[in-house]
Amino acid sequence: MSHPRGPLAQLRRGHEELVLELLRKHGPLSRGELGKLCQLSRTTLYDILAGLLSTGAVVTATQPDAPRGRGRPAETLTLHPGAGQAIGIDFARRAVHVAAVNLAHEIVGSASEPHPADLSWEGRVDLAERLVASLTDGGLRLGALSAIGVGVVGPVDGPDSEDAPDPAGGESTPEAADEPAHPAQVLLGERFGVPVLLDNNTRLAALGEAIWGAAAGGQDVLYLRLSHGVGGGLVVGGSLHRGAYGLSGEFGHITVDPAGAPCDCGGTGCLETVASIRAVLDAYRAAGGRAEDVPELAKAIRAGDETALTLLEGVGGRIGGVLAAVCNAIGPSVIVIGGELAETGAALIEPVERALRAQVMPVSRHRLSLRRATLGEAAGALGGIALVLHESPLLSRYPAGPDLAADPIDVSEQAPKEGS
Amino acid sequence: MSHPRGPLAQLRRGHEELVLELLRKHGPLSRGELGKLCQLSRTTLYDILAGLLSTGAVVTATQPDAPRGRGRPAETLTLHPGAGQAIGIDFARRAVHVAAVNLAHEIVGSASEPHPADLSWEGRVDLAERLVASLTDGGLRLGALSAIGVGVVGPVDGPDSEDAPDPAGGESTPEAADEPAHPAQVLLGERFGVPVLLDNNTRLAALGEAIWGAAAGGQDVLYLRLSHGVGGGLVVGGSLHRGAYGLSGEFGHITVDPAGAPCDCGGTGCLETVASIRAVLDAYRAAGGRAEDVPELAKAIRAGDETALTLLEGVGGRIGGVLAAVCNAIGPSVIVIGGELAETGAALIEPVERALRAQVMPVSRHRLSLRRATLGEAAGALGGIALVLHESPLLSRYPAGPDLAADPIDVSEQAPKEGS
């Protein structure tokens, strides 16, 4: 997924950028007209064009009213009307992850940086901007940026929420439509001058894994992320599911112990109170173990630390029980487990799988496939890009962006600010 | 929903039947041609036709090649091409429920009869046929029957099941396609000579409630049925959900007590082991209460029996906990509770609601609407009809019947056998 580097690749990218800029500025051009404007040699230009045509960033069109003389009919080159670069940004609790696609919708790179949990939104957006700038150094051309897809922690309502009149509980629907924009949406809109689509970052990670990752091609997918928070997302009957009020996939707030610890959500004994990174590390230290973070815990496990193994056996059992309940309700074919805690490997995943298969309906037991996530920390940012491109059938029933399709954005006037 | 009775209504129905039979036999006819063939008075014929036109069973067409003389252009009458009667049959564990719609897709009646749990499929289909015959006495005309929608207990796979290649668990998909037809499907097909569509009966009840019942208009609906079995169905994002292998909505097999009683499904401590009719009655009798069935239990509750109230408080808590878990996972806006056990009323529903609101994410607490089902025991049969008519947007992502739309069935040659 990394973009080729080196002086030759950079030179070529500069030529591509020039050709794309000319097509953006002048509209459709013939090869002859392009040659005059770009001042490149015929061989170089045709080589660059062949590349752009093969990726679909540029398409050819035959002018219907062109005079028919000898030789080939007049053929013009134009930017693919639906093409556009897109950026995905995942604002996780303690890190920002970004990823970008080029005009041909190929992933050109991704970048991440951790930050303190109390960093302001201004600080997070600054960080995102720096990370995006690092991608542009690596070959991203922001002149064609069409939109940004952003994931944030917590429930996100949207235009697809239940809008049928609800006789018994109707009061919550109208207010949702008037919700103020999220600070990330406002700040990014100001800095990049393009539409910013927002969704729950874990749901976007589910989307990423279901399109490009461990569940690629799955029509009914349950994605669980074990990180600082515990959450997930569902692909139901071939569509990403948002829930009536943007609240689906909250597996971390399913009660596992009604007499358990209080949870940040206001509930008691939620899965998150036993299966989040903090909960697991706290329990490990309370049992006499020493680990400051998941890599240290993973190291203890590799060393055969019995305290850690016993702890993860119990945590895995809780997770498997919740997964079994959700599987009985929804009937997925694939379960994907991601998040930093999944890095502890078999010590966690095996007890999860044992509890899952013990508690799910016996008839489903051998139909379920449990898999580790494959996209790592970039999953949410990649899901943000998928949300913008809106090309996956998984989004067939999801709201499109703010008229991205109906009203193409004039990107020529919207050069981004330089990264700080 | 009942059809008007009495000699005049029967006479009128006989005339309608005659007109429909002539149109079925001769194809499009003018009013004059119909008058000659049916031998009814002009006033009676026009009255009957006005009724049939107003319900949409008959439509008018102007022949494009008709000679243009004085007066009105030649207008012909024809059966509505998409019209057809349909029957829904719910084969519950201990009863058969049937319902039917006329050519205009109005519900013309429903009927039910209990039977022993060990009745054979031949016996159940005989019973269904008798119940259908009782509806035909009430005005149903089987000559236009287009299909039967049937609900049965247990998982039902179908043409919409996951057919994307599944790298890890692919062996279960091919066998599903070769599953033998269900006995109900075979026997009904033989007796009625029309296509028989099959689905899980609780899922069909969910469909019925979401189209015509307590959740009409809902886009995200959770339906729970507390009967001899405990199950349910989900409407997810405006579509009835079937699950990857036809196994969604199995709320009754979510574990509520890993150390609990063995369940018929092969699992342990499932919700069904505490919340089915038998489980509740057994627990009541074990605690010293006396009740042979749900009406007797309801009577004890109305009399303020503390044993019954305490029992239902506990059962309701278990049910509410399962509902909360599923709500956190899927985020519905409406929960509908049906089945005989819901007839115990507030003694059960109030503890369900308390546990639900205590355990669901606080942010969802006031967005959820919990309702009693309204269609009673006919819900499954009505859902079967909905499956056949396939007119609800809830079925937009559900497989259509066996080419019902693409290849209209010639019903003229398929008169049903007389009921036994």
mmCIF file of N, CA, C and O in Angstrom, chain A residues 160 162 164 219-220 235-244 329-330 393-394 396-398, chain B residues 160 199 203-204 206-211 215 217-223 232-243 248-249 251 330-334 386-387 390-399:
data_model
loop_
_atom_site.group_PDB
_atom_site.id
_atom_site.type_symbol
_atom_site.label_atom_id
_atom_site.label_comp_id
_atom_site.label_asym_id
_atom_site.label_seq_id
_atom_site.Cartn_x
_atom_site.Cartn_y
_atom_site.Cartn_z
ATOM 1 N N ASP A 160 -29.576 9.072 7.846
ATOM 2 C CA ASP A 160 -30.373 7.864 7.613
ATOM 3 C C ASP A 160 -31.087 7.397 8.868
ATOM 4 O O ASP A 160 -31.685 6.345 8.875
ATOM 5 N N GLU A 162 -33.773 6.846 11.745
ATOM 6 C CA GLU A 162 -35.221 6.603 11.664
ATOM 7 C C GLU A 162 -35.987 7.926 11.484
ATOM 8 O O GLU A 162 -36.006 8.772 12.364
ATOM 9 N N ALA A 164 -39.253 7.781 10.067
ATOM 10 C CA ALA A 164 -40.678 7.478 10.058
ATOM 11 C C ALA A 164 -41.269 7.963 11.382
ATOM 12 O O ALA A 164 -40.611 7.909 12.405
ATOM 13 N N GLN A 219 -21.069 -10.774 3.671
ATOM 14 C CA GLN A 219 -22.357 -10.086 3.625
ATOM 15 C C GLN A 219 -22.928 -9.874 5.018
ATOM 16 O O GLN A 219 -23.801 -9.036 5.218
ATOM 17 N N ASP A 220 -22.492 -10.673 5.971
ATOM 18 C CA ASP A 220 -22.985 -10.576 7.347
ATOM 19 C C ASP A 220 -21.788 -10.705 8.279
ATOM 20 O O ASP A 220 -21.323 -11.805 8.555
ATOM 21 N N VAL A 235 -22.032 -5.513 9.582
ATOM 22 C CA VAL A 235 -22.513 -5.532 8.209
ATOM 23 C C VAL A 235 -23.663 -6.531 8.201
ATOM 24 O O VAL A 235 -23.490 -7.685 8.589
ATOM 25 N N VAL A 236 -24.837 -6.066 7.843
ATOM 26 C CA VAL A 236 -26.049 -6.869 7.944
ATOM 27 C C VAL A 236 -26.650 -7.020 6.548
ATOM 28 O O VAL A 236 -27.036 -6.021 5.937
ATOM 29 N N GLY A 237 -26.703 -8.244 6.056
ATOM 30 C CA GLY A 237 -27.299 -8.476 4.733
ATOM 31 C C GLY A 237 -26.628 -7.643 3.649
ATOM 32 O O GLY A 237 -27.283 -7.123 2.761
ATOM 33 N N GLY A 238 -25.298 -7.506 3.745
ATOM 34 C CA GLY A 238 -24.564 -6.795 2.700
ATOM 35 C C GLY A 238 -24.555 -5.291 2.828
ATOM 36 O O GLY A 238 -24.131 -4.598 1.907
ATOM 37 N N SER A 239 -25.003 -4.766 3.961
ATOM 38 C CA SER A 239 -24.971 -3.310 4.159
ATOM 39 C C SER A 239 -24.406 -2.981 5.534
ATOM 40 O O SER A 239 -24.749 -3.632 6.519
ATOM 41 N N LEU A 240 -23.584 -1.935 5.598
ATOM 42 C CA LEU A 240 -23.139 -1.434 6.896
ATOM 43 C C LEU A 240 -24.366 -0.910 7.636
ATOM 44 O O LEU A 240 -25.175 -0.179 7.083
ATOM 45 N N HIS A 241 -24.491 -1.292 8.902
ATOM 46 C CA HIS A 241 -25.695 -0.940 9.660
ATOM 47 C C HIS A 241 -25.388 0.164 10.651
ATOM 48 O O HIS A 241 -24.404 0.116 11.373
ATOM 49 N N ARG A 242 -26.246 1.167 10.676
ATOM 50 C CA ARG A 242 -26.007 2.316 11.541
ATOM 51 C C ARG A 242 -26.914 2.314 12.763
ATOM 52 O O ARG A 242 -26.596 2.907 13.782
ATOM 53 N N GLY A 243 -28.059 1.650 12.678
ATOM 54 C CA GLY A 243 -29.010 1.646 13.793
ATOM 55 C C GLY A 243 -29.936 2.838 13.720
ATOM 56 O O GLY A 243 -29.648 3.839 13.065
ATOM 57 N N ALA A 244 -31.057 2.726 14.398
ATOM 58 C CA ALA A 244 -32.093 3.756 14.317
ATOM 59 C C ALA A 244 -31.555 5.122 14.724
ATOM 60 O O ALA A 244 -31.920 6.143 14.147
ATOM 61 N N ALA A 329 -28.550 -13.450 17.866
ATOM 62 C CA ALA A 329 -29.537 -12.435 17.468
ATOM 63 C C ALA A 329 -29.460 -12.112 15.989
ATOM 64 O O ALA A 329 -30.489 -11.909 15.342
ATOM 65 N N ILE A 330 -28.255 -12.057 15.437
ATOM 66 C CA ILE A 330 -28.082 -11.492 14.095
ATOM 67 C C ILE A 330 -27.666 -12.511 13.054
ATOM 68 O O ILE A 330 -27.890 -12.314 11.868
ATOM 69 N N PRO A 393 -20.756 -1.813 -2.306
ATOM 70 C CA PRO A 393 -22.162 -2.201 -2.126
ATOM 71 C C PRO A 393 -22.566 -2.209 -0.649
ATOM 72 O O PRO A 393 -23.740 -2.122 -0.331
ATOM 73 N N LEU A 394 -21.571 -2.300 0.245
ATOM 74 C CA LEU A 394 -21.886 -2.288 1.675
ATOM 75 C C LEU A 394 -22.536 -0.973 2.074
ATOM 76 O O LEU A 394 -23.206 -0.882 3.096
ATOM 77 N N SER A 396 -24.701 0.617 0.111
ATOM 78 C CA SER A 396 -25.840 0.840 -0.782
ATOM 79 C C SER A 396 -27.015 1.460 -0.051
ATOM 80 O O SER A 396 -27.811 2.170 -0.628
ATOM 81 N N ARG A 397 -27.137 1.189 1.257
ATOM 82 C CA ARG A 397 -28.281 1.706 1.975
ATOM 83 C C ARG A 397 -27.843 2.770 2.973
ATOM 84 O O ARG A 397 -28.573 3.143 3.868
ATOM 85 N N TYR A 398 -26.637 3.267 2.796
ATOM 86 C CA TYR A 398 -26.089 4.287 3.674
ATOM 87 C C TYR A 398 -26.255 5.635 2.987
ATOM 88 O O TYR A 398 -26.216 5.718 1.771
ATOM 89 N N ASP B 160 -31.317 -16.298 -0.214
ATOM 90 C CA ASP B 160 -30.514 -15.108 0.049
ATOM 91 C C ASP B 160 -29.360 -15.380 0.993
ATOM 92 O O ASP B 160 -28.697 -14.467 1.431
ATOM 93 N N ASP B 199 -40.598 -19.859 5.384
ATOM 94 C CA ASP B 199 -39.680 -19.107 6.244
ATOM 95 C C ASP B 199 -39.943 -19.485 7.697
ATOM 96 O O ASP B 199 -40.933 -20.147 8.004
ATOM 97 N N ARG B 203 -40.044 -15.254 12.441
ATOM 98 C CA ARG B 203 -39.612 -14.151 11.581
ATOM 99 C C ARG B 203 -40.797 -13.610 10.791
ATOM 100 O O ARG B 203 -40.922 -12.394 10.586
ATOM 101 N N LEU B 204 -41.683 -14.498 10.353
ATOM 102 C CA LEU B 204 -42.872 -14.034 9.630
ATOM 103 C C LEU B 204 -43.786 -13.226 10.552
ATOM 104 O O LEU B 204 -44.396 -12.251 10.122
ATOM 105 N N ALA B 206 -42.738 -11.393 12.986
ATOM 106 C CA ALA B 206 -42.066 -10.088 13.067
ATOM 107 C C ALA B 206 -42.433 -9.243 11.854
ATOM 108 O O ALA B 206 -42.728 -8.043 11.976
ATOM 109 N N LEU B 207 -42.437 -9.864 10.691
ATOM 110 C CA LEU B 207 -42.791 -9.156 9.458
ATOM 111 C C LEU B 207 -44.217 -8.630 9.530
ATOM 112 O O LEU B 207 -44.489 -7.469 9.202
ATOM 113 N N GLY B 208 -45.138 -9.508 9.983
ATOM 114 C CA GLY B 208 -46.538 -9.100 10.126
ATOM 115 C C GLY B 208 -46.674 -7.900 11.053
ATOM 116 O O GLY B 208 -47.334 -6.905 10.714
ATOM 117 N N GLU B 209 -46.044 -7.972 12.230
ATOM 118 C CA GLU B 209 -46.147 -6.866 13.188
ATOM 119 C C GLU B 209 -45.514 -5.584 12.638
ATOM 120 O O GLU B 209 -45.977 -4.481 12.925
ATOM 121 N N ALA B 210 -44.453 -5.736 11.847
ATOM 122 C CA ALA B 210 -43.766 -4.549 11.332
ATOM 123 C C ALA B 210 -44.514 -3.922 10.161
ATOM 124 O O ALA B 210 -44.304 -2.757 9.836
ATOM 125 N N ILE B 211 -45.386 -4.709 9.503
ATOM 126 C CA ILE B 211 -46.161 -4.136 8.388
ATOM 127 C C ILE B 211 -47.514 -3.636 8.884
ATOM 128 O O ILE B 211 -47.905 -2.505 8.611
ATOM 129 N N ALA B 215 -45.576 -2.393 15.240
ATOM 130 C CA ALA B 215 -44.399 -1.640 14.801
ATOM 131 C C ALA B 215 -44.576 -1.114 13.381
ATOM 132 O O ALA B 215 -43.601 -0.822 12.701
ATOM 133 N N GLY B 217 -44.549 0.689 10.174
ATOM 134 C CA GLY B 217 -43.785 1.864 9.765
ATOM 135 C C GLY B 217 -42.376 1.901 10.333
ATOM 136 O O GLY B 217 -41.573 2.717 9.902
ATOM 137 N N GLY B 218 -42.072 1.022 11.295
ATOM 138 C CA GLY B 218 -40.740 1.041 11.912
ATOM 139 C C GLY B 218 -39.674 0.556 10.945
ATOM 140 O O GLY B 218 -39.887 -0.382 10.181
ATOM 141 N N GLN B 219 -38.507 1.190 11.007
ATOM 142 C CA GLN B 219 -37.401 0.818 10.132
ATOM 143 C C GLN B 219 -36.406 -0.092 10.847
ATOM 144 O O GLN B 219 -35.630 -0.787 10.209
ATOM 145 N N ASP B 220 -36.397 -0.044 12.180
ATOM 146 C CA ASP B 220 -35.480 -0.857 12.978
ATOM 147 C C ASP B 220 -36.271 -1.436 14.143
ATOM 148 O O ASP B 220 -36.520 -0.759 15.128
ATOM 149 N N VAL B 221 -36.699 -2.678 13.991
ATOM 150 C CA VAL B 221 -37.651 -3.280 14.911
ATOM 151 C C VAL B 221 -37.106 -4.600 15.443
ATOM 152 O O VAL B 221 -36.576 -5.408 14.686
ATOM 153 N N LEU B 222 -37.241 -4.802 16.748
ATOM 154 C CA LEU B 222 -36.896 -6.075 17.374
ATOM 155 C C LEU B 222 -38.207 -6.702 17.833
ATOM 156 O O LEU B 222 -38.940 -6.102 18.618
ATOM 157 N N TYR B 223 -38.511 -7.899 17.342
ATOM 158 C CA TYR B 223 -39.733 -8.604 17.733
ATOM 159 C C TYR B 223 -39.353 -9.840 18.539
ATOM 160 O O TYR B 223 -38.515 -10.626 18.102
ATOM 161 N N GLY B 232 -37.614 -14.740 17.811
ATOM 162 C CA GLY B 232 -37.924 -13.379 17.404
ATOM 163 C C GLY B 232 -37.521 -13.116 15.987
ATOM 164 O O GLY B 232 -37.232 -14.031 15.212
ATOM 165 N N GLY B 233 -37.532 -11.853 15.634
ATOM 166 C CA GLY B 233 -37.162 -11.436 14.297
ATOM 167 C C GLY B 233 -36.702 -10.000 14.347
ATOM 168 O O GLY B 233 -37.012 -9.274 15.295
ATOM 169 N N LEU B 234 -35.960 -9.619 13.320
ATOM 170 C CA LEU B 234 -35.397 -8.275 13.273
ATOM 171 C C LEU B 234 -35.738 -7.610 11.948
ATOM 172 O O LEU B 234 -35.579 -8.214 10.886
ATOM 173 N N VAL B 235 -36.204 -6.364 12.033
ATOM 174 C CA VAL B 235 -36.217 -5.501 10.869
ATOM 175 C C VAL B 235 -35.039 -4.554 11.051
ATOM 176 O O VAL B 235 -34.943 -3.865 12.064
ATOM 177 N N VAL B 236 -34.109 -4.592 10.118
ATOM 178 C CA VAL B 236 -32.853 -3.853 10.252
ATOM 179 C C VAL B 236 -32.751 -2.853 9.098
ATOM 180 O O VAL B 236 -32.709 -3.258 7.941
ATOM 181 N N GLY B 237 -32.755 -1.584 9.429
ATOM 182 C CA GLY B 237 -32.621 -0.569 8.374
ATOM 183 C C GLY B 237 -33.701 -0.691 7.320
ATOM 184 O O GLY B 237 -33.446 -0.510 6.139
ATOM 185 N N GLY B 238 -34.926 -1.014 7.736
ATOM 186 C CA GLY B 238 -36.045 -1.070 6.804
ATOM 187 C C GLY B 238 -36.175 -2.367 6.031
ATOM 188 O O GLY B 238 -36.946 -2.442 5.077
ATOM 189 N N SER B 239 -35.423 -3.393 6.413
ATOM 190 C CA SER B 239 -35.538 -4.691 5.742
ATOM 191 C C SER B 239 -35.628 -5.814 6.762
ATOM 192 O O SER B 239 -34.900 -5.808 7.754
ATOM 193 N N LEU B 240 -36.494 -6.783 6.479
ATOM 194 C CA LEU B 240 -36.523 -7.985 7.312
ATOM 195 C C LEU B 240 -35.182 -8.693 7.145
ATOM 196 O O LEU B 240 -34.693 -8.871 6.039
ATOM 197 N N HIS B 241 -34.595 -9.090 8.261
ATOM 198 C CA HIS B 241 -33.260 -9.683 8.223
ATOM 199 C C HIS B 241 -33.327 -11.193 8.424
ATOM 200 O O HIS B 241 -34.004 -11.671 9.311
ATOM 201 N N ARG B 242 -32.624 -11.913 7.593
ATOM 202 C CA ARG B 242 -32.663 -13.373 7.653
ATOM 203 C C ARG B 242 -31.397 -13.963 8.260
ATOM 204 O O ARG B 242 -31.414 -15.073 8.769
ATOM 205 N N GLY B 243 -30.294 -13.252 8.175
ATOM 206 C CA GLY B 243 -29.031 -13.784 8.693
ATOM 207 C C GLY B 243 -28.314 -14.597 7.638
ATOM 208 O O GLY B 243 -28.925 -15.071 6.679
ATOM 209 N N SER B 248 -31.078 -15.753 12.086
ATOM 210 C CA SER B 248 -31.159 -14.538 12.901
ATOM 211 C C SER B 248 -32.374 -14.590 13.819
ATOM 212 O O SER B 248 -33.286 -15.396 13.629
ATOM 213 N N GLY B 249 -32.391 -13.725 14.820
ATOM 214 C CA GLY B 249 -33.550 -13.601 15.705
ATOM 215 C C GLY B 249 -33.690 -14.712 16.723
ATOM 216 O O GLY B 249 -34.745 -14.871 17.335
ATOM 217 N N PHE B 251 -33.248 -15.147 19.751
ATOM 218 C CA PHE B 251 -33.066 -14.557 21.085
ATOM 219 C C PHE B 251 -33.275 -15.587 22.193
ATOM 220 O O PHE B 251 -32.724 -15.454 23.287
ATOM 221 N N ILE B 330 -27.664 -3.727 18.084
ATOM 222 C CA ILE B 330 -28.331 -3.427 16.823
ATOM 223 C C ILE B 330 -28.971 -2.050 16.788
ATOM 224 O O ILE B 330 -29.192 -1.497 15.723
ATOM 225 N N GLY B 331 -29.323 -1.505 17.937
ATOM 226 C CA GLY B 331 -29.886 -0.163 17.955
ATOM 227 C C GLY B 331 -31.243 -0.005 17.305
ATOM 228 O O GLY B 331 -31.415 0.853 16.442
ATOM 229 N N PRO B 332 -32.240 -0.818 17.696
ATOM 230 C CA PRO B 332 -33.584 -0.632 17.146
ATOM 231 C C PRO B 332 -34.280 0.562 17.800
ATOM 232 O O PRO B 332 -33.801 1.075 18.815
ATOM 233 N N SER B 333 -35.398 0.982 17.234
ATOM 234 C CA SER B 333 -36.181 2.044 17.868
ATOM 235 C C SER B 333 -37.436 1.483 18.524
ATOM 236 O O SER B 333 -37.993 2.109 19.408
ATOM 237 N N VAL B 334 -37.883 0.323 18.077
ATOM 238 C CA VAL B 334 -39.111 -0.271 18.608
ATOM 239 C C VAL B 334 -38.858 -1.742 18.967
ATOM 240 O O VAL B 334 -38.241 -2.469 18.189
ATOM 241 N N ALA B 386 -47.567 -11.654 3.516
ATOM 242 C CA ALA B 386 -46.673 -10.557 3.127
ATOM 243 C C ALA B 386 -45.503 -11.075 2.298
ATOM 244 O O ALA B 386 -45.080 -10.450 1.327
ATOM 245 N N LEU B 387 -45.017 -12.257 2.690
ATOM 246 C CA LEU B 387 -43.897 -12.859 1.969
ATOM 247 C C LEU B 387 -44.292 -13.177 0.525
ATOM 248 O O LEU B 387 -43.527 -12.974 -0.412
ATOM 249 N N HIS B 390 -45.024 -9.788 -1.378
ATOM 250 C CA HIS B 390 -43.740 -9.126 -1.590
ATOM 251 C C HIS B 390 -43.917 -7.665 -1.970
ATOM 252 O O HIS B 390 -43.198 -7.109 -2.795
ATOM 253 N N GLU B 391 -44.899 -7.030 -1.346
ATOM 254 C CA GLU B 391 -45.166 -5.631 -1.690
ATOM 255 C C GLU B 391 -44.565 -4.676 -0.675
ATOM 256 O O GLU B 391 -44.518 -3.482 -0.902
ATOM 257 N N SER B 392 -44.157 -5.182 0.509
ATOM 258 C CA SER B 392 -43.648 -4.292 1.542
ATOM 259 C C SER B 392 -42.197 -3.921 1.261
ATOM 260 O O SER B 392 -41.401 -4.766 0.867
ATOM 261 N N PRO B 393 -41.859 -2.651 1.468
ATOM 262 C CA PRO B 393 -40.439 -2.276 1.362
ATOM 263 C C PRO B 393 -39.557 -3.052 2.341
ATOM 264 O O PRO B 393 -38.357 -3.163 2.127
ATOM 265 N N LEU B 394 -40.171 -3.625 3.388
ATOM 266 C CA LEU B 394 -39.395 -4.432 4.332
ATOM 267 C C LEU B 394 -38.777 -5.644 3.644
ATOM 268 O O LEU B 394 -37.815 -6.225 4.133
ATOM 269 N N LEU B 395 -39.358 -6.037 2.515
ATOM 270 C CA LEU B 395 -38.868 -7.220 1.804
ATOM 271 C C LEU B 395 -38.007 -6.843 0.606
ATOM 272 O O LEU B 395 -37.703 -7.687 -0.233
ATOM 273 N N SER B 396 -37.607 -5.563 0.543
ATOM 274 C CA SER B 396 -36.873 -5.091 -0.636
ATOM 275 C C SER B 396 -35.580 -5.872 -0.836
ATOM 276 O O SER B 396 -35.111 -6.015 -1.950
ATOM 277 N N ARG B 397 -34.998 -6.378 0.252
ATOM 278 C CA ARG B 397 -33.735 -7.090 0.110
ATOM 279 C C ARG B 397 -33.923 -8.582 0.391
ATOM 280 O O ARG B 397 -32.963 -9.314 0.586
ATOM 281 N N TYR B 398 -35.162 -9.020 0.369
ATOM 282 C CA TYR B 398 -35.499 -10.415 0.601
ATOM 283 C C TYR B 398 -35.705 -11.076 -0.752
ATOM 284 O O TYR B 398 -36.146 -10.448 -1.693
ATOM 285 N N PRO B 399 -35.410 -12.380 -0.839
ATOM 286 C CA PRO B 399 -35.618 -13.023 -2.136
ATOM 287 C C PRO B 399 -37.102 -13.052 -2.492
ATOM 288 O O PRO B 399 -37.943 -13.271 -1.629
#
